[in-house]
GROMACS .gro file of C-alpha atoms in nm:
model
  191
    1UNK     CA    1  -5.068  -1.217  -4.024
    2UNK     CA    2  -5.240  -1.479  -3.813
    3UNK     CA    3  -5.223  -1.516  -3.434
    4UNK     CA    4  -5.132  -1.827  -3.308
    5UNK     CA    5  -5.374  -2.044  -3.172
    6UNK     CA    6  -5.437  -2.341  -2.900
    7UNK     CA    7  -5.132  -2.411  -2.720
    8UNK     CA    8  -4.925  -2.226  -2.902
    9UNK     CA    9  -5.159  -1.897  -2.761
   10UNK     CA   10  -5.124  -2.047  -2.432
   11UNK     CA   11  -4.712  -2.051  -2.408
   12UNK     CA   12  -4.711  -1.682  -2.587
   13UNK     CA   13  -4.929  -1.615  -2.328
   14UNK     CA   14  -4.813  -1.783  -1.996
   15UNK     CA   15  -4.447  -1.607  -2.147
   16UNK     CA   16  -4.565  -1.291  -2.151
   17UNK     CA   17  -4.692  -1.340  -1.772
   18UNK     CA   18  -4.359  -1.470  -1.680
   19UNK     CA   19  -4.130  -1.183  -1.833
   20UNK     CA   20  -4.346  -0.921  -1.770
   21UNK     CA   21  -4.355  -0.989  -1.379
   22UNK     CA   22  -4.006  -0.974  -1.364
   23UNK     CA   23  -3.868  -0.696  -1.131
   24UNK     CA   24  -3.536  -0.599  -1.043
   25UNK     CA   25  -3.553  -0.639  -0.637
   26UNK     CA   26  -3.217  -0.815  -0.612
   27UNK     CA   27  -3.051  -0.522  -0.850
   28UNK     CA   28  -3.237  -0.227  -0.687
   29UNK     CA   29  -3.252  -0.400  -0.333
   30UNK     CA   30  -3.284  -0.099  -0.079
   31UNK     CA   31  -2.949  -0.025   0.109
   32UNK     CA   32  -2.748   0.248   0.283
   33UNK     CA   33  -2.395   0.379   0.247
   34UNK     CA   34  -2.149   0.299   0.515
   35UNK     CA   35  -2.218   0.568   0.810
   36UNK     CA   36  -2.553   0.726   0.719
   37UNK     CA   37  -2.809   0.762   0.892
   38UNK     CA   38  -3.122   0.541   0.922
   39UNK     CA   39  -3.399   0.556   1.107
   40UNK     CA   40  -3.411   0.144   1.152
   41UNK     CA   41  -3.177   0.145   1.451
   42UNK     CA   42  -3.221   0.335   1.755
   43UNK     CA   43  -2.892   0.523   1.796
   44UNK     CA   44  -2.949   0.637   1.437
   45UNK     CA   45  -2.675   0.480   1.212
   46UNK     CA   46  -2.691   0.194   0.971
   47UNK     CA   47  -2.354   0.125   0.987
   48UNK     CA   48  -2.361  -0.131   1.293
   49UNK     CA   49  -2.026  -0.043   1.575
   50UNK     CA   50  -1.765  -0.378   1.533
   51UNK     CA   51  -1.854  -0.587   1.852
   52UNK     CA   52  -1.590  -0.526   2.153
   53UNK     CA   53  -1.345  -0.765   2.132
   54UNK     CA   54  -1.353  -0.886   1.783
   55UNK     CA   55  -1.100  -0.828   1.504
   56UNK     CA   56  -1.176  -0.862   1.161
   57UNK     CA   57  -1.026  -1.126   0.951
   58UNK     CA   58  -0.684  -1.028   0.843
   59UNK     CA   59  -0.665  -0.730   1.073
   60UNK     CA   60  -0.475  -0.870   1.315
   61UNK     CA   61  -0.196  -0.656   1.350
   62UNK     CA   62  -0.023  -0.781   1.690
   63UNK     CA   63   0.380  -0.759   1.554
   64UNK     CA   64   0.394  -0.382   1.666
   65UNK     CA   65   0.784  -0.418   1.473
   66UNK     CA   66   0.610  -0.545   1.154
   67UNK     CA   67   0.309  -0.323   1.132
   68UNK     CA   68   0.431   0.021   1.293
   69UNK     CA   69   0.797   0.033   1.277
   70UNK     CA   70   0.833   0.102   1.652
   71UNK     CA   71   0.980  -0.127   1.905
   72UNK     CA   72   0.881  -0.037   2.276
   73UNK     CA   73   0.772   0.302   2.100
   74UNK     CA   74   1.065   0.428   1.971
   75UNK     CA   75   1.200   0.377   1.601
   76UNK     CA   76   1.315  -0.005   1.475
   77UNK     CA   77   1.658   0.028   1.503
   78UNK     CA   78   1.643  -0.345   1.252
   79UNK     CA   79   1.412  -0.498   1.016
   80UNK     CA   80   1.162  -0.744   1.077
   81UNK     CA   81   1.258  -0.949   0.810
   82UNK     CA   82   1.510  -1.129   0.691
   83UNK     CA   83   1.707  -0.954   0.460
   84UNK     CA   84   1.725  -1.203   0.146
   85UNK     CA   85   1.769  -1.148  -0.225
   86UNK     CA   86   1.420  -1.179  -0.290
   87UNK     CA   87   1.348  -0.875  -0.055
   88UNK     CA   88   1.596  -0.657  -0.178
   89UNK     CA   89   1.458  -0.696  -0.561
   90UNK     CA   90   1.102  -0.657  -0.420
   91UNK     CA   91   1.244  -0.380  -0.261
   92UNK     CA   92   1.375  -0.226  -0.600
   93UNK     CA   93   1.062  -0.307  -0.766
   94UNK     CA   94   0.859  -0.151  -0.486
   95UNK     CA   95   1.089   0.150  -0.530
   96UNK     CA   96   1.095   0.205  -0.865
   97UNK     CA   97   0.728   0.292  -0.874
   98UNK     CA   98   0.614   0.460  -0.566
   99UNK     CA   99   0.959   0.640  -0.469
  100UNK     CA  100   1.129   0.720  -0.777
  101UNK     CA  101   0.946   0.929  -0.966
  102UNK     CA  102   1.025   1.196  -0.691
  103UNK     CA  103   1.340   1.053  -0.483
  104UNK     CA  104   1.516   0.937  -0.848
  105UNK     CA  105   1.619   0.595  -0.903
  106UNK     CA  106   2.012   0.641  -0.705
  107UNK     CA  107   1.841   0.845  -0.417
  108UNK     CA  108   1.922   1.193  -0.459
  109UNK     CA  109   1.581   1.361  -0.475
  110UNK     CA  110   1.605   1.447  -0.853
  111UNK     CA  111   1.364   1.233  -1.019
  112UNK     CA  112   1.126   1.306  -1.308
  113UNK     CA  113   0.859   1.547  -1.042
  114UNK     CA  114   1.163   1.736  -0.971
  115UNK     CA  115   1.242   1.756  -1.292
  116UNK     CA  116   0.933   1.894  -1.380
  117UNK     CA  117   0.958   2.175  -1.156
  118UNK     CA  118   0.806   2.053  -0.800
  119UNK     CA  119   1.010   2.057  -0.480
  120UNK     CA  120   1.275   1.813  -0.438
  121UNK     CA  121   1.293   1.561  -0.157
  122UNK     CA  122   1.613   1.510   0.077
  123UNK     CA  123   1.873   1.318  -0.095
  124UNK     CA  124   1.854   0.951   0.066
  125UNK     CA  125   2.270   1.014   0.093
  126UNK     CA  126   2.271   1.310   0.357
  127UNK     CA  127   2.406   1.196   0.703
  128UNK     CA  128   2.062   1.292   0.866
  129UNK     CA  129   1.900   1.016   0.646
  130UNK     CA  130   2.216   0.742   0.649
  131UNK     CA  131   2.174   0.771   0.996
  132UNK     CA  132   1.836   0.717   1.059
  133UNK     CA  133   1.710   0.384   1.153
  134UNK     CA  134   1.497   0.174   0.938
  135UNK     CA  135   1.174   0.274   1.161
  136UNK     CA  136   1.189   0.638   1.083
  137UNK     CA  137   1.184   0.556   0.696
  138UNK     CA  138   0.866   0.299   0.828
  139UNK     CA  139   0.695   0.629   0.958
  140UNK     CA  140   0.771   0.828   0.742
  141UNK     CA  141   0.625   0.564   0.430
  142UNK     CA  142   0.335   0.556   0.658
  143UNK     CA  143   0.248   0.851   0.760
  144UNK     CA  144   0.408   1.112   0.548
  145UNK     CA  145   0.667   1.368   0.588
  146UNK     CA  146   0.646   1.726   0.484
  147UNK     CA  147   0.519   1.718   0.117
  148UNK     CA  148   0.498   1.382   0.077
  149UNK     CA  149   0.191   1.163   0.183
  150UNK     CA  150   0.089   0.894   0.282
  151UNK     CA  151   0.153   0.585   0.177
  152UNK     CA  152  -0.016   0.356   0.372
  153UNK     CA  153  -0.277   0.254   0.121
  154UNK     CA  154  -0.075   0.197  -0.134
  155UNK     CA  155   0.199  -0.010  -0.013
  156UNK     CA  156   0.147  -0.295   0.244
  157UNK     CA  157   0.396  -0.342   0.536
  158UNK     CA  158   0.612  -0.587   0.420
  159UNK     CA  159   0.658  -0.405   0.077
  160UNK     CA  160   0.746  -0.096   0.310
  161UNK     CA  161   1.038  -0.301   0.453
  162UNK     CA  162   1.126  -0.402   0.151
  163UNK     CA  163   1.152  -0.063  -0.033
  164UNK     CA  164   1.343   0.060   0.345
  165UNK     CA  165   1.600  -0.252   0.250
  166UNK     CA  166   1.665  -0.113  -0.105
  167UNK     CA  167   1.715   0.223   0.009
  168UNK     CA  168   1.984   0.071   0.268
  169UNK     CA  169   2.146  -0.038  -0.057
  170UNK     CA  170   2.149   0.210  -0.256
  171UNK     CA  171   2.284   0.439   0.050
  172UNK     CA  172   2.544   0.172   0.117
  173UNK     CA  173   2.617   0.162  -0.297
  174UNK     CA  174   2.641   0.559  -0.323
  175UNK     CA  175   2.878   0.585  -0.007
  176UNK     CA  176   3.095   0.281   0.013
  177UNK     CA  177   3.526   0.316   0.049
  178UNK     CA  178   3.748   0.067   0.030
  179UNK     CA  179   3.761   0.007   0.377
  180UNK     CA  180   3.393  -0.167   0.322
  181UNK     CA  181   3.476  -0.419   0.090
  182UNK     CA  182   3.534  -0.805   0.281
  183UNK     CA  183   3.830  -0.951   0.292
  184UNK     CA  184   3.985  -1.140   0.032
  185UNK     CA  185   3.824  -0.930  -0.265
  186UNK     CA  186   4.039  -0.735  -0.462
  187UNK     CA  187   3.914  -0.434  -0.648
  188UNK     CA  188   3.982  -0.372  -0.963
  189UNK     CA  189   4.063  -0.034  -1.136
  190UNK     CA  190   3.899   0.019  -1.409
  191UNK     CA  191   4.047   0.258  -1.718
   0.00000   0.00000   0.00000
């Protein structure tokens, strides 16, 4: 085999210089994890405090109904939204898959955890619940209750009114009377 010679030597070559100096300094760039400690700045973390009187982008939470559930620090007695169609089958969709699997898909506290042997929640249909305003359900989404955790990750406000609208549904669904339907509608018996 012959080696290449002239300026074919000279690109081989100049290559080789090139791809052999390469080094990885924007892959392996030194860095810290968020709250260590470093010995750069003088109070000793690396993680830099958020300047007074700044909020991040998007964190902006000043609708204490919307983002806590409390008006004038007690429990939303309303929602924040409007109740549509759209919210209600967010609502349902929002249910289905974070409440469900332990409250059931009617409300009762017999879904498929129960099921499989862990403690059931409170049926949504006891009069405590029915009469609890739409904040407490907020909190509770929030925050937890008793074996259930948080939720606050997971689920973003809105979808936390929405899911508190479905269950107003489905407690108004599993306990309606005749007295409760408008109007003008007749019910119909069914065989």
């Amino acid at each position: 085999m012959r080696l290449p010679r002239g300026p074919a030597a000279g690109l081989l070559l100049a290559l080789g210089a090139f791809t052999g100096g390469c080094r990885m300094d924007m892959h392996d760039q030194p860095r810290y994890k968020p709250l260590a400690e470093s010995r750069f700045f003088r109070d000793g973390r690396a993680s830099r405090p958020v300047v007074e009187g700044t909020v991040a982008r998007g964190q902006l939470h000043e609708d204490e109904h919307l983002y806590t559930g409390k008006v004038n620090g007690q429990p939303a007695a309303a929602l924040p939204l409007e109740l549509t169609r759209e919210l209600l089958e967010r609502g349902r969709e929002r249910y289905d898959i974070f409440c469900s699997p332990c409250h059931g898909h009617a409300g009762y506290g017999d879904g498929m955890i129960v099921q499989r042997g862990l403690r059931p929640p409170p049926s949504f249909h006891i009069d405590r619940l029915r009469g609890s305003p739409p904040g407490y359900y907020f909190d509770v989404i929030t925050n937890g209750f008793g074996a259930m955790y948080s939720y606050a990750s997971r689920v973003a406000p809105e979808d936390r009114w929405a899911i508190i609208a479905y269950i107003r549904a489905l407690q108004l669904s599993q306990n309606a009377t005749p007295a409760d339907v408008p109007a003008g509608v007749t019910i119909e018996e069914r065989p």
